[in-house]
């Protein structure tokens, strides 16, 4: 139970900190050598950008769906299965790991435009 309290406290502190400072970090992103005109331009005529966004969205979507399915299956095992006390920690660690994996993949799916904008922009 100590691990769960520490994990919840860490995630809560991180979420609170990011909600305050994330906007400031992204607001100053153009000041450290990145050409803002290339970051915020229209990417209609860039085939690498378009294909990259599609690849990131496909990989992020499939990975996110796979991890979400794993979360549902592990949750059913925890709820309805008679788990021995020796295996409880293993199931909970697997559940937390799958939630983190789903978060990463869905994050990549959601930020596909931003990822490709950074990848295809020129720096000074």
N, C-alpha and C. Protein backbone atom coordinates (compact mmCIF):
# COMPACT_ATOMS: atom_id res chain seq x y z
N UNK A 1 0.81 -1.19 0.00
CA UNK A 1 0.00 0.00 0.00
C UNK A 1 0.86 1.26 0.00
N UNK A 2 2.06 1.16 0.56
CA UNK A 2 2.96 2.31 0.59
C UNK A 2 3.36 2.75 -0.81
N UNK A 3 3.58 1.76 -1.70
CA UNK A 3 3.95 2.08 -3.08
C UNK A 3 2.83 2.83 -3.78
N UNK A 4 1.59 2.39 -3.54
CA UNK A 4 0.45 3.02 -4.20
C UNK A 4 0.28 4.47 -3.74
N UNK A 5 0.47 4.72 -2.44
CA UNK A 5 0.38 6.08 -1.93
C UNK A 5 1.46 6.97 -2.53
N UNK A 6 2.68 6.44 -2.64
CA UNK A 6 3.78 7.21 -3.22
C UNK A 6 3.52 7.49 -4.70
N UNK A 7 3.00 6.48 -5.42
CA UNK A 7 2.72 6.66 -6.84
C UNK A 7 1.64 7.71 -7.06
N UNK A 8 0.57 7.66 -6.27
CA UNK A 8 -0.51 8.62 -6.41
C UNK A 8 -0.02 10.03 -6.06
N UNK A 9 0.78 10.13 -5.01
CA UNK A 9 1.32 11.43 -4.61
C UNK A 9 2.24 12.00 -5.69
N UNK A 10 3.07 11.14 -6.28
CA UNK A 10 3.98 11.59 -7.33
C UNK A 10 3.23 12.05 -8.56
N UNK A 11 2.25 11.26 -8.99
CA UNK A 11 1.47 11.63 -10.18
C UNK A 11 0.67 12.90 -9.92
N UNK A 12 0.10 13.04 -8.75
CA UNK A 12 -0.66 14.24 -8.42
C UNK A 12 0.21 15.49 -8.39
N UNK A 13 1.39 15.37 -7.79
CA UNK A 13 2.31 16.50 -7.75
C UNK A 13 2.77 16.88 -9.15
N UNK A 14 3.07 15.88 -9.97
CA UNK A 14 3.50 16.15 -11.34
C UNK A 14 2.39 16.82 -12.13
N UNK A 15 1.17 16.35 -12.01
CA UNK A 15 0.05 16.95 -12.73
C UNK A 15 -0.18 18.39 -12.29
N UNK A 16 -0.08 18.65 -10.98
CA UNK A 16 -0.27 20.01 -10.49
C UNK A 16 0.84 20.93 -10.99
N UNK A 17 2.06 20.44 -10.97
CA UNK A 17 3.18 21.25 -11.44
C UNK A 17 3.07 21.53 -12.93
N UNK A 18 2.74 20.51 -13.71
CA UNK A 18 2.65 20.70 -15.16
C UNK A 18 1.49 21.61 -15.54
N UNK A 19 0.41 21.58 -14.78
CA UNK A 19 -0.71 22.45 -15.11
C UNK A 19 -0.34 23.92 -14.92
N UNK A 20 0.61 24.20 -14.05
CA UNK A 20 1.03 25.57 -13.82
C UNK A 20 2.11 26.00 -14.81
N UNK A 21 3.12 25.14 -15.02
CA UNK A 21 4.30 25.55 -15.77
C UNK A 21 4.31 25.14 -17.24
N UNK A 22 3.46 24.24 -17.68
CA UNK A 22 3.51 23.77 -19.06
C UNK A 22 3.19 24.88 -20.05
N UNK A 23 2.22 25.72 -19.75
CA UNK A 23 1.89 26.80 -20.66
C UNK A 23 3.03 27.78 -20.83
N UNK A 24 3.75 28.06 -19.76
CA UNK A 24 4.89 28.96 -19.83
C UNK A 24 6.02 28.34 -20.64
N UNK A 25 6.21 27.04 -20.51
CA UNK A 25 7.29 26.37 -21.25
C UNK A 25 7.02 26.42 -22.74
N UNK A 26 5.78 26.17 -23.16
CA UNK A 26 5.47 26.19 -24.57
C UNK A 26 5.41 27.62 -25.12
N UNK A 27 5.08 28.58 -24.29
CA UNK A 27 5.02 29.96 -24.74
C UNK A 27 6.40 30.48 -25.11
N UNK A 28 7.43 30.01 -24.44
CA UNK A 28 8.78 30.47 -24.71
C UNK A 28 9.54 29.59 -25.66
N UNK A 29 8.90 28.67 -26.34
CA UNK A 29 9.61 27.71 -27.18
C UNK A 29 10.27 28.36 -28.38
N UNK A 30 9.75 29.49 -28.85
CA UNK A 30 10.32 30.12 -30.03
C UNK A 30 11.53 30.98 -29.75
N UNK A 31 11.92 31.12 -28.50
CA UNK A 31 12.99 32.02 -28.15
C UNK A 31 14.36 31.36 -28.09
N UNK A 32 14.45 30.06 -28.26
CA UNK A 32 15.73 29.39 -28.06
C UNK A 32 16.32 28.86 -29.38
N UNK A 33 16.27 29.63 -30.42
CA UNK A 33 16.93 29.26 -31.66
C UNK A 33 16.03 28.63 -32.70
N UNK A 34 14.78 28.43 -32.44
CA UNK A 34 13.88 27.84 -33.43
C UNK A 34 13.26 28.97 -34.24
N UNK A 35 13.28 28.82 -35.52
CA UNK A 35 12.69 29.83 -36.39
C UNK A 35 11.17 29.71 -36.31
N UNK A 36 10.52 30.69 -35.72
CA UNK A 36 9.08 30.61 -35.50
C UNK A 36 8.29 30.56 -36.81
N UNK A 37 8.81 31.14 -37.84
CA UNK A 37 8.09 31.12 -39.11
C UNK A 37 8.00 29.68 -39.62
N UNK A 38 9.03 28.86 -39.43
CA UNK A 38 8.99 27.47 -39.86
C UNK A 38 8.14 26.60 -38.93
N UNK A 39 8.08 26.96 -37.65
CA UNK A 39 7.30 26.16 -36.71
C UNK A 39 5.81 26.34 -36.96
N UNK A 40 5.38 27.57 -37.24
CA UNK A 40 3.96 27.84 -37.34
C UNK A 40 3.47 28.03 -38.77
N UNK A 41 4.23 27.58 -39.74
CA UNK A 41 3.80 27.79 -41.12
C UNK A 41 2.78 26.75 -41.56
N UNK A 42 2.22 26.94 -42.72
CA UNK A 42 1.23 26.03 -43.28
C UNK A 42 1.97 24.88 -43.98
N UNK A 43 1.63 23.66 -43.68
CA UNK A 43 2.35 22.49 -44.21
C UNK A 43 1.60 21.82 -45.35
N UNK A 44 0.89 22.59 -46.16
CA UNK A 44 0.10 22.00 -47.24
C UNK A 44 0.96 21.36 -48.33
N UNK A 45 2.15 21.88 -48.58
CA UNK A 45 2.97 21.38 -49.68
C UNK A 45 4.16 20.57 -49.21
N UNK A 46 4.09 19.96 -48.06
CA UNK A 46 5.20 19.20 -47.52
C UNK A 46 4.80 17.73 -47.39
N UNK A 47 5.19 16.87 -48.36
CA UNK A 47 4.77 15.46 -48.31
C UNK A 47 5.39 14.70 -47.14
N UNK A 48 6.60 15.08 -46.72
CA UNK A 48 7.22 14.40 -45.58
C UNK A 48 6.41 14.66 -44.32
N UNK A 49 5.97 15.89 -44.15
CA UNK A 49 5.16 16.25 -42.99
C UNK A 49 3.86 15.45 -42.97
N UNK A 50 3.17 15.41 -44.11
CA UNK A 50 1.88 14.72 -44.17
C UNK A 50 2.02 13.22 -43.89
N UNK A 51 3.02 12.59 -44.50
CA UNK A 51 3.22 11.15 -44.27
C UNK A 51 3.67 10.88 -42.85
N UNK A 52 4.51 11.75 -42.30
CA UNK A 52 4.95 11.57 -40.92
C UNK A 52 3.81 11.66 -39.93
N UNK A 53 2.91 12.62 -40.15
CA UNK A 53 1.75 12.75 -39.27
C UNK A 53 0.89 11.50 -39.34
N UNK A 54 0.68 10.96 -40.55
CA UNK A 54 -0.13 9.75 -40.68
C UNK A 54 0.51 8.56 -39.98
N UNK A 55 1.83 8.42 -40.13
CA UNK A 55 2.53 7.32 -39.48
C UNK A 55 2.43 7.44 -37.96
N UNK A 56 2.66 8.63 -37.44
CA UNK A 56 2.57 8.83 -35.98
C UNK A 56 1.16 8.57 -35.49
N UNK A 57 0.15 9.02 -36.23
CA UNK A 57 -1.23 8.78 -35.81
C UNK A 57 -1.58 7.30 -35.85
N UNK A 58 -1.11 6.58 -36.86
CA UNK A 58 -1.41 5.14 -36.94
C UNK A 58 -0.72 4.39 -35.80
N UNK A 59 0.57 4.64 -35.62
CA UNK A 59 1.30 3.94 -34.56
C UNK A 59 0.74 4.32 -33.18
N UNK A 60 0.49 5.61 -32.97
CA UNK A 60 -0.06 6.05 -31.69
C UNK A 60 -1.44 5.49 -31.44
N UNK A 61 -2.29 5.46 -32.46
CA UNK A 61 -3.64 4.93 -32.28
C UNK A 61 -3.66 3.44 -32.02
N UNK A 62 -2.90 2.68 -32.80
CA UNK A 62 -2.86 1.22 -32.61
C UNK A 62 -2.24 0.87 -31.26
N UNK A 63 -1.15 1.53 -30.91
CA UNK A 63 -0.51 1.28 -29.62
C UNK A 63 -1.40 1.65 -28.46
N UNK A 64 -2.08 2.80 -28.57
CA UNK A 64 -2.99 3.22 -27.52
C UNK A 64 -4.16 2.27 -27.35
N UNK A 65 -4.70 1.79 -28.47
CA UNK A 65 -5.81 0.83 -28.39
C UNK A 65 -5.34 -0.49 -27.77
N UNK A 66 -4.14 -0.94 -28.15
CA UNK A 66 -3.62 -2.20 -27.59
C UNK A 66 -3.41 -2.08 -26.09
N UNK A 67 -2.82 -0.98 -25.63
CA UNK A 67 -2.61 -0.81 -24.20
C UNK A 67 -3.92 -0.62 -23.45
N UNK A 68 -4.90 0.04 -24.07
CA UNK A 68 -6.20 0.20 -23.42
C UNK A 68 -6.91 -1.15 -23.29
N UNK A 69 -6.81 -1.97 -24.31
CA UNK A 69 -7.37 -3.32 -24.22
C UNK A 69 -6.68 -4.12 -23.12
N UNK A 70 -5.35 -3.98 -23.02
CA UNK A 70 -4.62 -4.67 -21.95
C UNK A 70 -5.07 -4.18 -20.58
N UNK A 71 -5.33 -2.88 -20.44
CA UNK A 71 -5.81 -2.35 -19.16
C UNK A 71 -7.16 -2.97 -18.81
N UNK A 72 -8.06 -3.06 -19.80
CA UNK A 72 -9.37 -3.65 -19.52
C UNK A 72 -9.26 -5.12 -19.12
N UNK A 73 -8.40 -5.87 -19.80
CA UNK A 73 -8.24 -7.29 -19.48
C UNK A 73 -7.64 -7.48 -18.10
N UNK A 74 -6.60 -6.73 -17.79
CA UNK A 74 -5.97 -6.86 -16.47
C UNK A 74 -6.93 -6.43 -15.37
N UNK A 75 -7.73 -5.40 -15.64
CA UNK A 75 -8.72 -4.97 -14.66
C UNK A 75 -9.75 -6.06 -14.40
N UNK A 76 -10.18 -6.74 -15.45
CA UNK A 76 -11.12 -7.86 -15.25
C UNK A 76 -10.50 -8.97 -14.43
N UNK A 77 -9.21 -9.26 -14.68
CA UNK A 77 -8.53 -10.27 -13.87
C UNK A 77 -8.47 -9.85 -12.41
N UNK A 78 -8.21 -8.57 -12.16
CA UNK A 78 -8.12 -8.10 -10.77
C UNK A 78 -9.49 -8.13 -10.11
N UNK A 79 -10.54 -7.73 -10.83
CA UNK A 79 -11.87 -7.66 -10.24
C UNK A 79 -12.46 -9.05 -10.02
N UNK A 80 -12.44 -9.88 -11.06
CA UNK A 80 -13.17 -11.14 -11.00
C UNK A 80 -12.30 -12.35 -10.70
N UNK A 81 -11.01 -12.22 -10.82
CA UNK A 81 -10.14 -13.37 -10.58
C UNK A 81 -9.82 -13.52 -9.11
N UNK A 82 -9.60 -14.73 -8.71
CA UNK A 82 -9.16 -14.95 -7.34
C UNK A 82 -7.63 -14.99 -7.38
N UNK A 83 -7.04 -13.85 -7.10
CA UNK A 83 -5.59 -13.69 -7.21
C UNK A 83 -4.97 -14.00 -5.86
N UNK A 84 -3.92 -14.79 -5.90
CA UNK A 84 -3.20 -15.07 -4.66
C UNK A 84 -2.45 -13.81 -4.22
N UNK A 85 -2.21 -13.67 -2.93
CA UNK A 85 -1.49 -12.48 -2.45
C UNK A 85 -0.10 -12.32 -3.07
N UNK A 86 0.52 -13.42 -3.48
CA UNK A 86 1.84 -13.32 -4.10
C UNK A 86 1.77 -12.67 -5.48
N UNK A 87 0.64 -12.83 -6.18
CA UNK A 87 0.54 -12.31 -7.55
C UNK A 87 -0.15 -10.95 -7.62
N UNK A 88 -0.67 -10.45 -6.52
CA UNK A 88 -1.37 -9.17 -6.56
C UNK A 88 -0.46 -8.04 -7.01
N UNK A 89 0.74 -7.98 -6.49
CA UNK A 89 1.67 -6.92 -6.86
C UNK A 89 1.99 -6.98 -8.35
N UNK A 90 2.13 -8.18 -8.88
CA UNK A 90 2.43 -8.33 -10.30
C UNK A 90 1.31 -7.77 -11.16
N UNK A 91 0.06 -8.06 -10.79
CA UNK A 91 -1.07 -7.56 -11.57
C UNK A 91 -1.18 -6.04 -11.48
N UNK A 92 -0.96 -5.48 -10.28
CA UNK A 92 -1.06 -4.03 -10.15
C UNK A 92 0.05 -3.32 -10.90
N UNK A 93 1.25 -3.86 -10.87
CA UNK A 93 2.35 -3.26 -11.63
C UNK A 93 2.06 -3.34 -13.12
N UNK A 94 1.52 -4.47 -13.57
CA UNK A 94 1.15 -4.60 -14.98
C UNK A 94 0.07 -3.59 -15.36
N UNK A 95 -0.91 -3.39 -14.48
CA UNK A 95 -1.98 -2.43 -14.75
C UNK A 95 -1.44 -1.01 -14.85
N UNK A 96 -0.60 -0.61 -13.92
CA UNK A 96 -0.03 0.74 -13.94
C UNK A 96 0.86 0.92 -15.17
N UNK A 97 1.62 -0.11 -15.53
CA UNK A 97 2.48 -0.03 -16.71
C UNK A 97 1.66 0.13 -17.99
N UNK A 98 0.56 -0.60 -18.08
CA UNK A 98 -0.28 -0.49 -19.28
C UNK A 98 -0.98 0.86 -19.35
N UNK A 99 -1.37 1.41 -18.22
CA UNK A 99 -1.96 2.76 -18.22
C UNK A 99 -0.93 3.77 -18.71
N UNK A 100 0.32 3.64 -18.25
CA UNK A 100 1.37 4.55 -18.70
C UNK A 100 1.64 4.38 -20.19
N UNK A 101 1.64 3.15 -20.69
CA UNK A 101 1.84 2.90 -22.11
C UNK A 101 0.73 3.51 -22.95
N UNK A 102 -0.51 3.36 -22.50
CA UNK A 102 -1.63 3.95 -23.22
C UNK A 102 -1.53 5.47 -23.23
N UNK A 103 -1.11 6.05 -22.12
CA UNK A 103 -0.93 7.50 -22.03
C UNK A 103 0.12 7.98 -23.03
N UNK A 104 1.23 7.27 -23.13
CA UNK A 104 2.30 7.66 -24.06
C UNK A 104 1.83 7.56 -25.51
N UNK A 105 1.19 6.46 -25.88
CA UNK A 105 0.78 6.28 -27.26
C UNK A 105 -0.34 7.24 -27.65
N UNK A 106 -1.32 7.44 -26.76
CA UNK A 106 -2.38 8.40 -27.08
C UNK A 106 -1.84 9.83 -27.09
N UNK A 107 -0.82 10.09 -26.27
CA UNK A 107 -0.15 11.40 -26.33
C UNK A 107 0.51 11.63 -27.67
N UNK A 108 1.19 10.61 -28.18
CA UNK A 108 1.80 10.72 -29.51
C UNK A 108 0.73 10.93 -30.58
N UNK A 109 -0.39 10.23 -30.44
CA UNK A 109 -1.49 10.41 -31.40
C UNK A 109 -2.01 11.84 -31.36
N UNK A 110 -2.19 12.37 -30.18
CA UNK A 110 -2.73 13.72 -30.03
C UNK A 110 -1.78 14.81 -30.47
N UNK A 111 -0.49 14.58 -30.29
CA UNK A 111 0.51 15.61 -30.61
C UNK A 111 1.25 15.29 -31.90
N UNK A 112 0.64 14.54 -32.82
CA UNK A 112 1.31 14.16 -34.06
C UNK A 112 1.71 15.39 -34.88
N UNK A 113 0.84 16.38 -34.95
CA UNK A 113 1.18 17.60 -35.70
C UNK A 113 2.37 18.31 -35.06
N UNK A 114 2.36 18.43 -33.76
CA UNK A 114 3.46 19.09 -33.08
C UNK A 114 4.77 18.35 -33.21
N UNK A 115 4.73 17.03 -33.13
CA UNK A 115 5.94 16.22 -33.27
C UNK A 115 6.54 16.41 -34.67
N UNK A 116 5.70 16.36 -35.69
CA UNK A 116 6.22 16.52 -37.05
C UNK A 116 6.62 17.97 -37.34
N UNK A 117 5.98 18.93 -36.70
CA UNK A 117 6.40 20.31 -36.87
C UNK A 117 7.79 20.52 -36.33
N UNK A 118 8.07 19.95 -35.18
CA UNK A 118 9.42 20.04 -34.61
C UNK A 118 10.42 19.29 -35.47
N UNK A 119 10.00 18.13 -35.98
CA UNK A 119 10.93 17.31 -36.77
C UNK A 119 11.25 17.93 -38.13
N UNK A 120 10.32 18.70 -38.70
CA UNK A 120 10.55 19.24 -40.04
C UNK A 120 10.92 20.72 -40.05
N UNK A 121 11.02 21.36 -38.88
CA UNK A 121 11.37 22.78 -38.88
C UNK A 121 12.88 22.96 -38.83
N UNK A 122 13.32 24.10 -39.33
CA UNK A 122 14.74 24.43 -39.35
C UNK A 122 15.10 25.20 -38.10
N UNK A 123 16.28 24.96 -37.58
CA UNK A 123 16.77 25.77 -36.46
C UNK A 123 17.80 26.75 -36.99
N UNK A 124 17.98 27.83 -36.27
CA UNK A 124 18.90 28.86 -36.73
C UNK A 124 20.35 28.43 -36.57
